[in-house]
Amino acid sequence: MTQEVIEGNCLCGTVRITLSAPKRHVEICHCDMCRRWSGAFFVGLDGEAFTIDGEQAVRTYNASAWGERAFCGNCGSNLWYKFLPTGSRSFLAGLFAAADNFPVEKEIFVDEQALWCDLSGEHPRLTGAEEIAAAEAAGFTFD
């Protein structure tokens, strides 16, 4: 069986991401940092594996002790959030046209969301405390 592959890119096309076996849903984060970074909320898409072309244009910023955020140094498009304790990356779903119809699996940090970011749909909505508690239960620590 052939593994599904989707392709995405930044606005200028310099950074191209190929995502293998993408999860067929997105996750939304409403935390204050994601809102400042994205202008609204972060819509993340994960997969089993990825490749990145145009890495020379990628710039990163460690926004916290546990999170790196990446963007294209040419056009400024946000690219991914990397959870530093595990190295896992969640790519901005908007980079991938094939993800336009993926449903929302869950929203997190809903207690920090702006009123104008209220999304419809039936899916879990977790507060920051609930999301942090789940991460701590999985063995992660935060300062």
PDB file of C-alpha atoms in Angstrom:
ATOM      1  CA  MET A   1       0.000   0.000   0.000  1.00  0.00           C
ATOM      2  CA  THR A   2       1.300   3.448  -0.903  1.00  0.00           C
ATOM      3  CA  GLN A   3       1.688   5.950   1.903  1.00  0.00           C
ATOM      4  CA  GLU A   4      -0.174   9.253   1.460  1.00  0.00           C
ATOM      5  CA  VAL A   5       2.090  12.248   0.884  1.00  0.00           C
ATOM      6  CA  ILE A   6       1.038  15.896   0.842  1.00  0.00           C
ATOM      7  CA  GLU A   7       3.129  18.887  -0.145  1.00  0.00           C
ATOM      8  CA  GLY A   8       3.079  22.441   1.116  1.00  0.00           C
ATOM      9  CA  ASN A   9       5.086  25.603   0.822  1.00  0.00           C
ATOM     10  CA  CYS A  10       5.587  29.096   2.151  1.00  0.00           C
ATOM     11  CA  LEU A  11       4.248  32.167   0.325  1.00  0.00           C
ATOM     12  CA  CYS A  12       7.338  32.649  -1.825  1.00  0.00           C
ATOM     13  CA  GLY A  13       7.819  28.924  -2.467  1.00  0.00           C
ATOM     14  CA  THR A  14      11.398  28.837  -1.206  1.00  0.00           C
ATOM     15  CA  VAL A  15      10.584  26.445   1.651  1.00  0.00           C
ATOM     16  CA  ARG A  16       8.758  23.306   0.547  1.00  0.00           C
ATOM     17  CA  ILE A  17       7.588  20.644   2.977  1.00  0.00           C
ATOM     18  CA  THR A  18       6.585  17.107   2.105  1.00  0.00           C
ATOM     19  CA  LEU A  19       4.574  15.388   4.827  1.00  0.00           C
ATOM     20  CA  SER A  20       4.234  11.599   4.746  1.00  0.00           C
ATOM     21  CA  ALA A  21       1.205   9.873   6.265  1.00  0.00           C
ATOM     22  CA  PRO A  22      -0.360  13.095   7.537  1.00  0.00           C
ATOM     23  CA  LYS A  23      -2.866  12.826  10.322  1.00  0.00           C
ATOM     24  CA  ARG A  24      -6.212  13.561   8.703  1.00  0.00           C
ATOM     25  CA  HIS A  25      -7.125  16.241  11.249  1.00  0.00           C
ATOM     26  CA  VAL A  26      -5.736  19.498  12.631  1.00  0.00           C
ATOM     27  CA  GLU A  27      -5.230  20.721  16.175  1.00  0.00           C
ATOM     28  CA  ILE A  28      -5.840  24.322  17.220  1.00  0.00           C
ATOM     29  CA  CYS A  29      -3.875  26.187  19.906  1.00  0.00           C
ATOM     30  CA  HIS A  30      -5.221  29.445  21.328  1.00  0.00           C
ATOM     31  CA  CYS A  31      -2.361  30.195  23.771  1.00  0.00           C
ATOM     32  CA  ASP A  32      -1.102  33.759  23.972  1.00  0.00           C
ATOM     33  CA  MET A  33       2.174  32.899  22.209  1.00  0.00           C
ATOM     34  CA  CYS A  34       0.435  31.165  19.301  1.00  0.00           C
ATOM     35  CA  ARG A  35      -1.963  34.103  18.913  1.00  0.00           C
ATOM     36  CA  ARG A  36       0.920  36.598  18.767  1.00  0.00           C
ATOM     37  CA  TRP A  37       2.829  34.337  16.360  1.00  0.00           C
ATOM     38  CA  SER A  38      -0.033  33.571  13.989  1.00  0.00           C
ATOM     39  CA  GLY A  39      -2.286  36.583  14.397  1.00  0.00           C
ATOM     40  CA  ALA A  40      -5.213  34.421  15.533  1.00  0.00           C
ATOM     41  CA  PHE A  41      -4.532  30.799  16.544  1.00  0.00           C
ATOM     42  CA  PHE A  42      -2.128  28.051  15.530  1.00  0.00           C
ATOM     43  CA  VAL A  43      -3.568  25.334  13.281  1.00  0.00           C
ATOM     44  CA  GLY A  44      -1.176  22.386  13.453  1.00  0.00           C
ATOM     45  CA  LEU A  45      -0.800  19.367  11.209  1.00  0.00           C
ATOM     46  CA  ASP A  46       1.427  16.374  11.980  1.00  0.00           C
ATOM     47  CA  GLY A  47       2.512  13.318  10.050  1.00  0.00           C
ATOM     48  CA  GLU A  48       4.745  10.276  10.378  1.00  0.00           C
ATOM     49  CA  ALA A  49       7.678  11.814   8.512  1.00  0.00           C
ATOM     50  CA  PHE A  50       8.626  14.940   6.603  1.00  0.00           C
ATOM     51  CA  THR A  51      11.251  16.428   4.324  1.00  0.00           C
ATOM     52  CA  ILE A  52      12.104  20.084   3.956  1.00  0.00           C
ATOM     53  CA  ASP A  53      13.539  21.675   0.822  1.00  0.00           C
ATOM     54  CA  GLY A  54      14.889  25.204   1.018  1.00  0.00           C
ATOM     55  CA  GLU A  55      16.151  24.866   4.580  1.00  0.00           C
ATOM     56  CA  GLN A  56      18.695  27.615   3.929  1.00  0.00           C
ATOM     57  CA  ALA A  57      15.817  30.118   4.147  1.00  0.00           C
ATOM     58  CA  VAL A  58      14.396  28.753   7.414  1.00  0.00           C
ATOM     59  CA  ARG A  59      14.858  30.897  10.511  1.00  0.00           C
ATOM     60  CA  THR A  60      14.009  29.691  14.000  1.00  0.00           C
ATOM     61  CA  TYR A  61      13.156  31.346  17.274  1.00  0.00           C
ATOM     62  CA  ASN A  62      13.072  29.609  20.663  1.00  0.00           C
ATOM     63  CA  ALA A  63       9.942  31.184  22.098  1.00  0.00           C
ATOM     64  CA  SER A  64      10.208  29.190  25.327  1.00  0.00           C
ATOM     65  CA  ALA A  65      12.308  26.517  27.001  1.00  0.00           C
ATOM     66  CA  TRP A  66      10.203  23.862  25.270  1.00  0.00           C
ATOM     67  CA  GLY A  67       9.183  25.409  21.947  1.00  0.00           C
ATOM     68  CA  GLU A  68      10.906  26.462  18.742  1.00  0.00           C
ATOM     69  CA  ARG A  69       8.990  28.361  16.068  1.00  0.00           C
ATOM     70  CA  ALA A  70      10.177  28.496  12.476  1.00  0.00           C
ATOM     71  CA  PHE A  71       9.493  30.869   9.598  1.00  0.00           C
ATOM     72  CA  CYS A  72      10.751  31.571   6.091  1.00  0.00           C
ATOM     73  CA  GLY A  73      13.461  34.227   6.176  1.00  0.00           C
ATOM     74  CA  ASN A  74      12.438  35.421   2.701  1.00  0.00           C
ATOM     75  CA  CYS A  75       8.659  35.899   2.890  1.00  0.00           C
ATOM     76  CA  GLY A  76       8.017  35.560   6.645  1.00  0.00           C
ATOM     77  CA  SER A  77       5.557  32.654   6.404  1.00  0.00           C
ATOM     78  CA  ASN A  78       5.284  30.723   9.661  1.00  0.00           C
ATOM     79  CA  LEU A  79       6.277  27.090   9.105  1.00  0.00           C
ATOM     80  CA  TRP A  80       6.229  24.948  12.242  1.00  0.00           C
ATOM     81  CA  TYR A  81       6.221  24.614  15.976  1.00  0.00           C
ATOM     82  CA  LYS A  82       8.817  22.182  17.327  1.00  0.00           C
ATOM     83  CA  PHE A  83       8.318  20.668  20.798  1.00  0.00           C
ATOM     84  CA  LEU A  84      11.942  20.641  21.980  1.00  0.00           C
ATOM     85  CA  PRO A  85      11.690  17.834  24.582  1.00  0.00           C
ATOM     86  CA  THR A  86      10.735  15.317  21.869  1.00  0.00           C
ATOM     87  CA  GLY A  87      11.812  17.049  18.659  1.00  0.00           C
ATOM     88  CA  SER A  88       8.353  16.562  17.155  1.00  0.00           C
ATOM     89  CA  ARG A  89       7.110  19.227  14.760  1.00  0.00           C
ATOM     90  CA  SER A  90       3.632  20.444  14.022  1.00  0.00           C
ATOM     91  CA  PHE A  91       3.408  22.252  10.690  1.00  0.00           C
ATOM     92  CA  LEU A  92       1.022  25.081   9.914  1.00  0.00           C
ATOM     93  CA  ALA A  93      -1.896  23.419   8.179  1.00  0.00           C
ATOM     94  CA  GLY A  94      -2.345  26.419   5.890  1.00  0.00           C
ATOM     95  CA  LEU A  95       0.874  25.517   4.081  1.00  0.00           C
ATOM     96  CA  PHE A  96      -0.843  22.417   2.656  1.00  0.00           C
ATOM     97  CA  ALA A  97      -3.759  22.831   0.224  1.00  0.00           C
ATOM     98  CA  ALA A  98      -4.601  19.153   0.737  1.00  0.00           C
ATOM     99  CA  ALA A  99      -5.394  19.878   4.405  1.00  0.00           C
ATOM    100  CA  ASP A 100      -8.122  22.430   3.651  1.00  0.00           C
ATOM    101  CA  ASN A 101     -10.910  19.974   4.463  1.00  0.00           C
ATOM    102  CA  PHE A 102      -9.333  18.216   7.444  1.00  0.00           C
ATOM    103  CA  PRO A 103     -11.545  18.436  10.547  1.00  0.00           C
ATOM    104  CA  VAL A 104     -10.498  19.884  13.906  1.00  0.00           C
ATOM    105  CA  GLU A 105      -9.517  17.137  16.353  1.00  0.00           C
ATOM    106  CA  LYS A 106      -9.283  19.440  19.385  1.00  0.00           C
ATOM    107  CA  GLU A 107      -8.647  22.978  20.570  1.00  0.00           C
ATOM    108  CA  ILE A 108      -6.260  23.704  23.429  1.00  0.00           C
ATOM    109  CA  PHE A 109      -5.731  26.734  25.679  1.00  0.00           C
ATOM    110  CA  VAL A 110      -9.320  27.802  24.994  1.00  0.00           C
ATOM    111  CA  ASP A 111      -9.228  29.865  28.196  1.00  0.00           C
ATOM    112  CA  GLU A 112      -6.748  32.183  26.429  1.00  0.00           C
ATOM    113  CA  GLN A 113      -8.560  32.515  23.090  1.00  0.00           C
ATOM    114  CA  ALA A 114      -9.699  35.857  21.748  1.00  0.00           C
ATOM    115  CA  LEU A 115     -13.470  36.260  21.522  1.00  0.00           C
ATOM    116  CA  TRP A 116     -13.210  36.605  17.747  1.00  0.00           C
ATOM    117  CA  CYS A 117     -11.581  33.152  17.518  1.00  0.00           C
ATOM    118  CA  ASP A 118     -14.637  31.159  18.598  1.00  0.00           C
ATOM    119  CA  LEU A 119     -14.811  28.083  16.336  1.00  0.00           C
ATOM    120  CA  SER A 120     -17.830  25.899  15.674  1.00  0.00           C
ATOM    121  CA  GLY A 121     -17.894  22.118  15.620  1.00  0.00           C
ATOM    122  CA  GLU A 122     -18.091  19.198  17.979  1.00  0.00           C
ATOM    123  CA  HIS A 123     -14.606  18.415  19.295  1.00  0.00           C
ATOM    124  CA  PRO A 124     -12.761  18.586  22.638  1.00  0.00           C
ATOM    125  CA  ARG A 125     -11.880  22.038  23.954  1.00  0.00           C
ATOM    126  CA  LEU A 126      -9.212  21.975  26.666  1.00  0.00           C
ATOM    127  CA  THR A 127      -8.041  24.787  28.917  1.00  0.00           C
ATOM    128  CA  GLY A 128      -4.350  25.499  29.351  1.00  0.00           C
ATOM    129  CA  ALA A 129      -4.421  23.823  32.770  1.00  0.00           C
ATOM    130  CA  GLU A 130      -5.986  20.692  31.286  1.00  0.00           C
ATOM    131  CA  GLU A 131      -3.421  20.519  28.460  1.00  0.00           C
ATOM    132  CA  ILE A 132      -0.479  21.104  30.828  1.00  0.00           C
ATOM    133  CA  ALA A 133      -1.845  18.446  33.222  1.00  0.00           C
ATOM    134  CA  ALA A 134      -2.022  15.939  30.350  1.00  0.00           C
ATOM    135  CA  ALA A 135       1.561  16.749  29.329  1.00  0.00           C
ATOM    136  CA  GLU A 136       2.780  16.433  32.939  1.00  0.00           C
ATOM    137  CA  ALA A 137       0.953  13.100  33.248  1.00  0.00           C
ATOM    138  CA  ALA A 138       2.934  11.986  30.177  1.00  0.00           C
ATOM    139  CA  GLY A 139       6.168  12.853  32.015  1.00  0.00           C
ATOM    140  CA  PHE A 140       6.933  16.373  30.776  1.00  0.00           C
ATOM    141  CA  THR A 141       7.847  19.242  33.102  1.00  0.00           C
ATOM    142  CA  PHE A 142       7.358  22.961  32.544  1.00  0.00           C
ATOM    143  CA  ASP A 143       8.748  25.980  34.376  1.00  0.00           C
TER     144      ASP A 143
END
